[in-house]
Short mmCIF file of C-alpha atoms in Angstrom, two decimals:
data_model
loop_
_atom_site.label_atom_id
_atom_site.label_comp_id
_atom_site.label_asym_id
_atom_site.label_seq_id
_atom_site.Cartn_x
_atom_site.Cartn_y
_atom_site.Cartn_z
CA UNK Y 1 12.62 23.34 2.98
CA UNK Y 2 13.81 20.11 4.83
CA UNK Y 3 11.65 16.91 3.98
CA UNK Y 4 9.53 15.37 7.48
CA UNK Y 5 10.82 12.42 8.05
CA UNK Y 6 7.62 11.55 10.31
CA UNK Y 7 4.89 13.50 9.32
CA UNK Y 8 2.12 14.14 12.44
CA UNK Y 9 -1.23 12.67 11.07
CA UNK Y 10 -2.65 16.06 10.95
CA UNK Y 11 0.18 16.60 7.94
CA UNK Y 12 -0.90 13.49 5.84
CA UNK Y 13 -4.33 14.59 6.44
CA UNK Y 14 -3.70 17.59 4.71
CA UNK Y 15 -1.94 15.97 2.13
CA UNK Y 16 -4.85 12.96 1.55
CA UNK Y 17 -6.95 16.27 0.72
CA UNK Y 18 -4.68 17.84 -1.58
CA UNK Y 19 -4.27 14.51 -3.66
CA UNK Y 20 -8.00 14.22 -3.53
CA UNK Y 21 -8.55 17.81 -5.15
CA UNK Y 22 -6.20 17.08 -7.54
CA UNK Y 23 -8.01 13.69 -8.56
CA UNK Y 24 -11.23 15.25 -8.75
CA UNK Y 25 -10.14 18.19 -11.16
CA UNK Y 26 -8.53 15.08 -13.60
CA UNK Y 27 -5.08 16.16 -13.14
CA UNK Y 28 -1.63 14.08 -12.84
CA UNK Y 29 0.87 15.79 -11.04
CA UNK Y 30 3.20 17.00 -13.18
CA UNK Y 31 0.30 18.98 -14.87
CA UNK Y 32 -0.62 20.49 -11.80
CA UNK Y 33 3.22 21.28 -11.07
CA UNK Y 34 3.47 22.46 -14.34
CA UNK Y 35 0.13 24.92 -13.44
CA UNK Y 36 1.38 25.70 -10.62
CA UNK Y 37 4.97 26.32 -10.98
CA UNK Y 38 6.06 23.46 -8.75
CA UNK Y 39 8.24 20.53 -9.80
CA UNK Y 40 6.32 16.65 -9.82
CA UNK Y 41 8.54 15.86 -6.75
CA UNK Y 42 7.37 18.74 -4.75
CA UNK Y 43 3.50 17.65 -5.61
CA UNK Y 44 4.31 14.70 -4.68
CA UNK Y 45 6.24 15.49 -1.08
CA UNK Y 46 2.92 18.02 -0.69
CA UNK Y 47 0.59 15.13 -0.93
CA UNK Y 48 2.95 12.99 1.07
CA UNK Y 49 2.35 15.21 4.11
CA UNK Y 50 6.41 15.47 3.83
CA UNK Y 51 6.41 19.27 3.19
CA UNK Y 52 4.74 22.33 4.39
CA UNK Y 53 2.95 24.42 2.46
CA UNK Y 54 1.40 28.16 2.64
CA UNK Y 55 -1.92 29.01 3.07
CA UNK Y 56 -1.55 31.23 -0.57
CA UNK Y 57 -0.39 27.89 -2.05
CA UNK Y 58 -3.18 26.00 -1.13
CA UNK Y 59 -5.44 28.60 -2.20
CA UNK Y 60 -3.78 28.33 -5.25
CA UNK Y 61 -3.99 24.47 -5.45
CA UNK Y 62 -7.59 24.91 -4.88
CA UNK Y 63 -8.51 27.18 -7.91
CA UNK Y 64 -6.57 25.68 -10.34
CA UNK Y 65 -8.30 22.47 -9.31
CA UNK Y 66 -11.67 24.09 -9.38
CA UNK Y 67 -12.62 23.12 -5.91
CA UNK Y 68 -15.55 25.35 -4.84
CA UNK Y 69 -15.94 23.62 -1.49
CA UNK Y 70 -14.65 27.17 0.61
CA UNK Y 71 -15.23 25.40 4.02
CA UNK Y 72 -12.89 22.26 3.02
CA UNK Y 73 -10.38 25.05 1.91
CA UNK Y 74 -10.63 27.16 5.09
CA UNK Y 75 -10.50 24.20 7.34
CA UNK Y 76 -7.31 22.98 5.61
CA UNK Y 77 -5.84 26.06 6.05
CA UNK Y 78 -6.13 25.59 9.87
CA UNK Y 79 -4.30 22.62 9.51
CA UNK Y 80 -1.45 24.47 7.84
CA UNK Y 81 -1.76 27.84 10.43
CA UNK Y 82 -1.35 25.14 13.29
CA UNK Y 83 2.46 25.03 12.71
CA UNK Y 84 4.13 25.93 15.86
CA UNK Y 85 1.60 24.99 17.86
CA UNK Y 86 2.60 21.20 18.92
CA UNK Y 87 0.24 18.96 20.78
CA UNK Y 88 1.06 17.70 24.63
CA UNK Y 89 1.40 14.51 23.05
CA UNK Y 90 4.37 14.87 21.19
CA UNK Y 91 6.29 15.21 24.38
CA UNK Y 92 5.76 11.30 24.16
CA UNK Y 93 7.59 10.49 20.55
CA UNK Y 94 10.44 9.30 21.87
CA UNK Y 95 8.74 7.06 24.50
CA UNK Y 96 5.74 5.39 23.17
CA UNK Y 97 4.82 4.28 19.58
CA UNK Y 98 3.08 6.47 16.91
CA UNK Y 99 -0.24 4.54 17.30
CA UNK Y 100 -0.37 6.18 20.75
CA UNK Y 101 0.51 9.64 19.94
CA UNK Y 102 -1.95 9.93 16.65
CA UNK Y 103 -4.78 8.71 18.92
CA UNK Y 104 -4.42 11.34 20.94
CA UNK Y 105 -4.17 13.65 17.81
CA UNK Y 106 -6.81 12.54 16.32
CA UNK Y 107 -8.75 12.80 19.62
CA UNK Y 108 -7.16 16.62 20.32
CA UNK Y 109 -8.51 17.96 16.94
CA UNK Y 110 -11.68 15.83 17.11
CA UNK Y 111 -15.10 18.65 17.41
CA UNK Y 112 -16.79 15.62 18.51
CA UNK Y 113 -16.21 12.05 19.64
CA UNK Y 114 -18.00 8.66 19.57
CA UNK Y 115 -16.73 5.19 20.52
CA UNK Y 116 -17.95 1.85 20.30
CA UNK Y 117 -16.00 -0.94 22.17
CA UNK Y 118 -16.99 -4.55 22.74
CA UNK Y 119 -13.89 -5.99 24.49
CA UNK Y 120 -13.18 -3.30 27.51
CA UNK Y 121 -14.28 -0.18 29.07
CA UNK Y 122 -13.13 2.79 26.40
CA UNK Y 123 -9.78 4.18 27.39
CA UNK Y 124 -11.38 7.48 27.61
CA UNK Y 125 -13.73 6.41 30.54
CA UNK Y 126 -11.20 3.91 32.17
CA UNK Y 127 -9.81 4.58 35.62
CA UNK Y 128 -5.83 4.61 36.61
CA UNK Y 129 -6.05 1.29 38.28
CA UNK Y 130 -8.51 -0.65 34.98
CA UNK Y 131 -6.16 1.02 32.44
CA UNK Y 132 -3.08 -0.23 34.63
CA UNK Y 133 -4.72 -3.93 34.14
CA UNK Y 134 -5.36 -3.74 30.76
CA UNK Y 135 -1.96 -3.16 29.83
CA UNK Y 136 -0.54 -5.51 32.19
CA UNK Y 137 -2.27 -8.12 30.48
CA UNK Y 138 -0.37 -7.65 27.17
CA UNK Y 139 1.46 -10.79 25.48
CA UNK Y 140 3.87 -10.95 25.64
CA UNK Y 141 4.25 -9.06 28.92
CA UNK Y 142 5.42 -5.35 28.99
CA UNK Y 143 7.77 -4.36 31.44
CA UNK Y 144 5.91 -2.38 34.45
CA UNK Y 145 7.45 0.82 33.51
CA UNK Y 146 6.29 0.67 30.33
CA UNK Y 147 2.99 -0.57 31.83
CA UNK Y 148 2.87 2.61 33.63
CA UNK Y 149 4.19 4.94 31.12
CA UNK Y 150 1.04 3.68 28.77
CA UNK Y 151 -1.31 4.03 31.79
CA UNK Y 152 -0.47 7.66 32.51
CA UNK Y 153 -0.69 8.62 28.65
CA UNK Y 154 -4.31 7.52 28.77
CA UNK Y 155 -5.21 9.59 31.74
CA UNK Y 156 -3.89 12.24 30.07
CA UNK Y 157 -5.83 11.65 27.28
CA UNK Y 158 -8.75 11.74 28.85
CA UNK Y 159 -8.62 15.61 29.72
CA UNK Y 160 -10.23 16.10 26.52
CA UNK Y 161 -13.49 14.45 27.64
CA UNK Y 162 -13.45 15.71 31.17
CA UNK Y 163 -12.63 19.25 30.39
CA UNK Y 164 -16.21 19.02 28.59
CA UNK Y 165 -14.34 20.35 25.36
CA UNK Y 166 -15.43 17.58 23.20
CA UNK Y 167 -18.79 16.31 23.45
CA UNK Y 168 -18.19 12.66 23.89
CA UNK Y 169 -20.87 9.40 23.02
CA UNK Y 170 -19.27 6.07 24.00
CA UNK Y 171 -21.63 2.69 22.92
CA UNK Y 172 -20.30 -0.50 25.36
CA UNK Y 173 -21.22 -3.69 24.19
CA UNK Y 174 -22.84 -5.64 27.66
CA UNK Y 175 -19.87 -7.92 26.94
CA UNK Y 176 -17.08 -5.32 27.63
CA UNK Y 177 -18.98 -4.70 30.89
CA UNK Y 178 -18.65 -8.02 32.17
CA UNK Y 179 -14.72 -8.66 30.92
CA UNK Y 180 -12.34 -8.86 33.79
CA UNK Y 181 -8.88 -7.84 33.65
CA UNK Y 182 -8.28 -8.20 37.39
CA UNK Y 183 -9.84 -8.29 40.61
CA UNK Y 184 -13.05 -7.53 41.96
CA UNK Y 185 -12.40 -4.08 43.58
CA UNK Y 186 -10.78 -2.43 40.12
CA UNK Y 187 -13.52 -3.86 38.08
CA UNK Y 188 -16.66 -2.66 40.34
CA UNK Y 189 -14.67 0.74 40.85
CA UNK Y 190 -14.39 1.28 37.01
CA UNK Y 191 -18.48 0.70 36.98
CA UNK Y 192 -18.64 3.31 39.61
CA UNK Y 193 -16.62 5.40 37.68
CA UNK Y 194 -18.27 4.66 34.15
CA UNK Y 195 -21.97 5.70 35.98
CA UNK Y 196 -19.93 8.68 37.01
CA UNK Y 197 -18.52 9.51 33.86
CA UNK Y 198 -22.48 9.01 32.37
CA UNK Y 199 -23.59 11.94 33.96
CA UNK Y 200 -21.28 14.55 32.97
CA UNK Y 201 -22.83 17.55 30.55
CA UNK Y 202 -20.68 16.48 27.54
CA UNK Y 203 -20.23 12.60 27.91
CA UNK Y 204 -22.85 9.68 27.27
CA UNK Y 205 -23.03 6.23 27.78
CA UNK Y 206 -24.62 4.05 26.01
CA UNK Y 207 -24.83 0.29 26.36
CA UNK Y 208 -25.41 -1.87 23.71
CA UNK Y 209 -27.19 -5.15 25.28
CA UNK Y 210 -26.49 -8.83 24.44
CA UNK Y 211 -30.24 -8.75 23.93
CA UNK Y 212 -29.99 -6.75 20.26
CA UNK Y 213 -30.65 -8.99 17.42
CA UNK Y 214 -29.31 -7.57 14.16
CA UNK Y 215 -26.87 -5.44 15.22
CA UNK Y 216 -24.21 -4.15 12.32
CA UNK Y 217 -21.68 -3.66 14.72
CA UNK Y 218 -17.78 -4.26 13.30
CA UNK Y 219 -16.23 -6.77 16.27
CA UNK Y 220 -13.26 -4.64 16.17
CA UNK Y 221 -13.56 -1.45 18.70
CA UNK Y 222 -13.51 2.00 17.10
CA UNK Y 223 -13.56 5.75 17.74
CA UNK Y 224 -15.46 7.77 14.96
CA UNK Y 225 -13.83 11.60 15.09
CA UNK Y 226 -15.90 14.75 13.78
CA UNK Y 227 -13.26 17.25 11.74
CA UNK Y 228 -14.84 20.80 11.53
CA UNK Y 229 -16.40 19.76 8.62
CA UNK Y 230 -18.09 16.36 7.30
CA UNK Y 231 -15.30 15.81 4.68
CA UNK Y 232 -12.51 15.65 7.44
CA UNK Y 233 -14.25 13.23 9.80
CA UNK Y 234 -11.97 10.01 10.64
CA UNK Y 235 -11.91 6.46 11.58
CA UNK Y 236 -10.01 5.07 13.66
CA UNK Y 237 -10.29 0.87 14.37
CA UNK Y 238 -8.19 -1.48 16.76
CA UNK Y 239 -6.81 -4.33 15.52
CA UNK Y 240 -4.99 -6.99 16.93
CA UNK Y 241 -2.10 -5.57 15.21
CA UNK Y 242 -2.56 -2.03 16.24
CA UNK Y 243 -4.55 0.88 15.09
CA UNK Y 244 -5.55 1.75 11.55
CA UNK Y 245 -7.00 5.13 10.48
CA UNK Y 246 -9.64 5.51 7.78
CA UNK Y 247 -10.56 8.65 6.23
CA UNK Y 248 -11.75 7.57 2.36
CA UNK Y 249 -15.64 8.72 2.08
CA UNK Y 250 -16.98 5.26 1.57
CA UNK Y 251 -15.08 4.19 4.66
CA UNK Y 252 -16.36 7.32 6.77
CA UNK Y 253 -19.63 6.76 5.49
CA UNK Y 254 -20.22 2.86 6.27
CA UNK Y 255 -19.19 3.79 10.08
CA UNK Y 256 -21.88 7.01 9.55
CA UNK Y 257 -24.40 4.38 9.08
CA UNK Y 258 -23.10 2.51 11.73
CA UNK Y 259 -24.12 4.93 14.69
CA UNK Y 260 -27.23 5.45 13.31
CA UNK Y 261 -28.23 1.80 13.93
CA UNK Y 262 -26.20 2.05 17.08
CA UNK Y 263 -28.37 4.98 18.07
CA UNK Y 264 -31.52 3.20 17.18
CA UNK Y 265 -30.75 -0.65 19.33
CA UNK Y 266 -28.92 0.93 22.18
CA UNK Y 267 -30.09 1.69 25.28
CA UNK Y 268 -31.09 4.68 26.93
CA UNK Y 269 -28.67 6.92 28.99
CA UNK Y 270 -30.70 6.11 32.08
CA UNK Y 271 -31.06 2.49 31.23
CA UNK Y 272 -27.33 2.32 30.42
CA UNK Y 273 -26.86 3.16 34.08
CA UNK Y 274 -29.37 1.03 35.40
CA UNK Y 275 -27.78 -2.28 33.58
CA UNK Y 276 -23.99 -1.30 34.59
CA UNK Y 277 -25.45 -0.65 38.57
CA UNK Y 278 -27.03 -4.33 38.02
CA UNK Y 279 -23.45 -5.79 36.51
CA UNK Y 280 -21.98 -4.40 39.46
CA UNK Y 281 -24.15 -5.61 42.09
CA UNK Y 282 -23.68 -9.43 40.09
CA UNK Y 283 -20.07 -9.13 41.05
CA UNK Y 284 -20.78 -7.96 44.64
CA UNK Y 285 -22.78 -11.31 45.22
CA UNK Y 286 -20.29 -13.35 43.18
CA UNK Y 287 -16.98 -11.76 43.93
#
């Protein structure tokens, strides 16, 4: 079987897992090749996310490591019986960078999402025209095509939230609310749209308000995704460098502990609205 040379992050997910299984059972890998019948190199491409495997193989993986964790097992074989079944975003690998297209991966697979940004409206909830500014105020400048090529890939994205598929919880820092990419008009628009967006079924909003002492929050913005299973939740966090996925327990479950204090200081649904209406009557009078 040919080697990936770009593996989807789906594919090094499963492969994290597989390396983690073999860990925990105390194995190297050429003693679980050798149990196996595999060579080292093919434990290692496995683990890589390089190669595909079978579902049988897995299973087999899985008892010779002793895991007894069945719904870790079953939901990595999902991973492996998606094959064939690419995402809308890789139409997009040739055109934007990976950072893009694993977002909307991660966000794809995701049985639930929550977000926490303290710099700009989440790109989930941002309208053409925000989104549009955002990008255009890159440096060093982007090229307007490429301005508009990014803009239309986050509207795309945001069909998972809309369609109601994924429940969706974004927390807003009170400072995003009041950051200004452009003019007036796009800015109050984008609070219209973000009270909108508040009272869908699946989607809260949350603001977190400059009045919160104590807060844990990371200054970074991040997106916490729920796998089908606690073990195969993910976090991703922006950087000024780009985005960086973490998925190691200790990781997952500082950003678990996280939410729950951003549950606890944030407030209300109905207050949320009430503070974004008053932002947005501030720039009325101010302009």
């Amino acid at each position: 079987m040919a080697l990936r040379s770009n593996p989807t992050l789906r594919q090094r997910r499963l492969g994290v897992e597989l390396r983690r299984m073999r860990e925990q059972a105390g194995f190297g890998g050429s003693q679980l090749a050798r149990a196996i019948g595999a060579t080292p190199a093919q434990i290692t491409q496995m683990e890589a996310g390089r190669t595909g495997i079978s579902v049988e193989r897995l299973r087999t993986i899985a008892a010779t490591c002793m895991c007894v964790n069945e719904s870790l097992i079953d939901a990595l074989a999902e991973i492996i019986t998606e094959r064939g079944r690419p995402g809308w975003w890789e139409e997009y690998r040739d055109a934007l960078a990976t950072d893009f297209l694993e977002n909307a991966e991660l966000e794809g697979h995701a049985k639930r999402l929550v977000t926490y940004t303290v710099t700009f409206v989440p790109g989930l909830l941002q309208t053409d025209a925000y989104a549009s500014a955002v990008f255009g105020n890159s440096i060093p400048p982007l090229p307007r095509h490429e301005v508009d090529l990014r803009t239309a890939f986050r509207m795309r994205r945001q069909q998972v939230v809309r369609s109601g598929a994924v429940p969706y919880t974004a927390y807003i820092h009170e400072a995003a609310l009041r950051m200004r990419f452009s003019g007036a008009k796009v800015f109050t628009d984008q609070l219209d749209a973000l009270v909108e967006s508040s009272e869908r079924s699946a989607t809260s909003v949350r603001v977190v308000p400059f009045a919160v002492d104590g807060l844990p929050s990371p200054s970074e913005n991040f997106t916490y995704a729920e796998g089908p299973i606690p073990e195969l939740d993910t976090v991703q966090i922006d950087t000024g460098l780009g985005c960086q996925m973490f998925d190691a327990p200790a990781h997952v479950a500082k950003f678990r502990a996280v939410l729950v204090q951003m549950e606890s200081n944030s407030l209300s649904e109905g207050e949320s609205r009430d503070l974004i209406q008053s932002i947005k009557k501030e720039t009325g009078r101010h302009g």
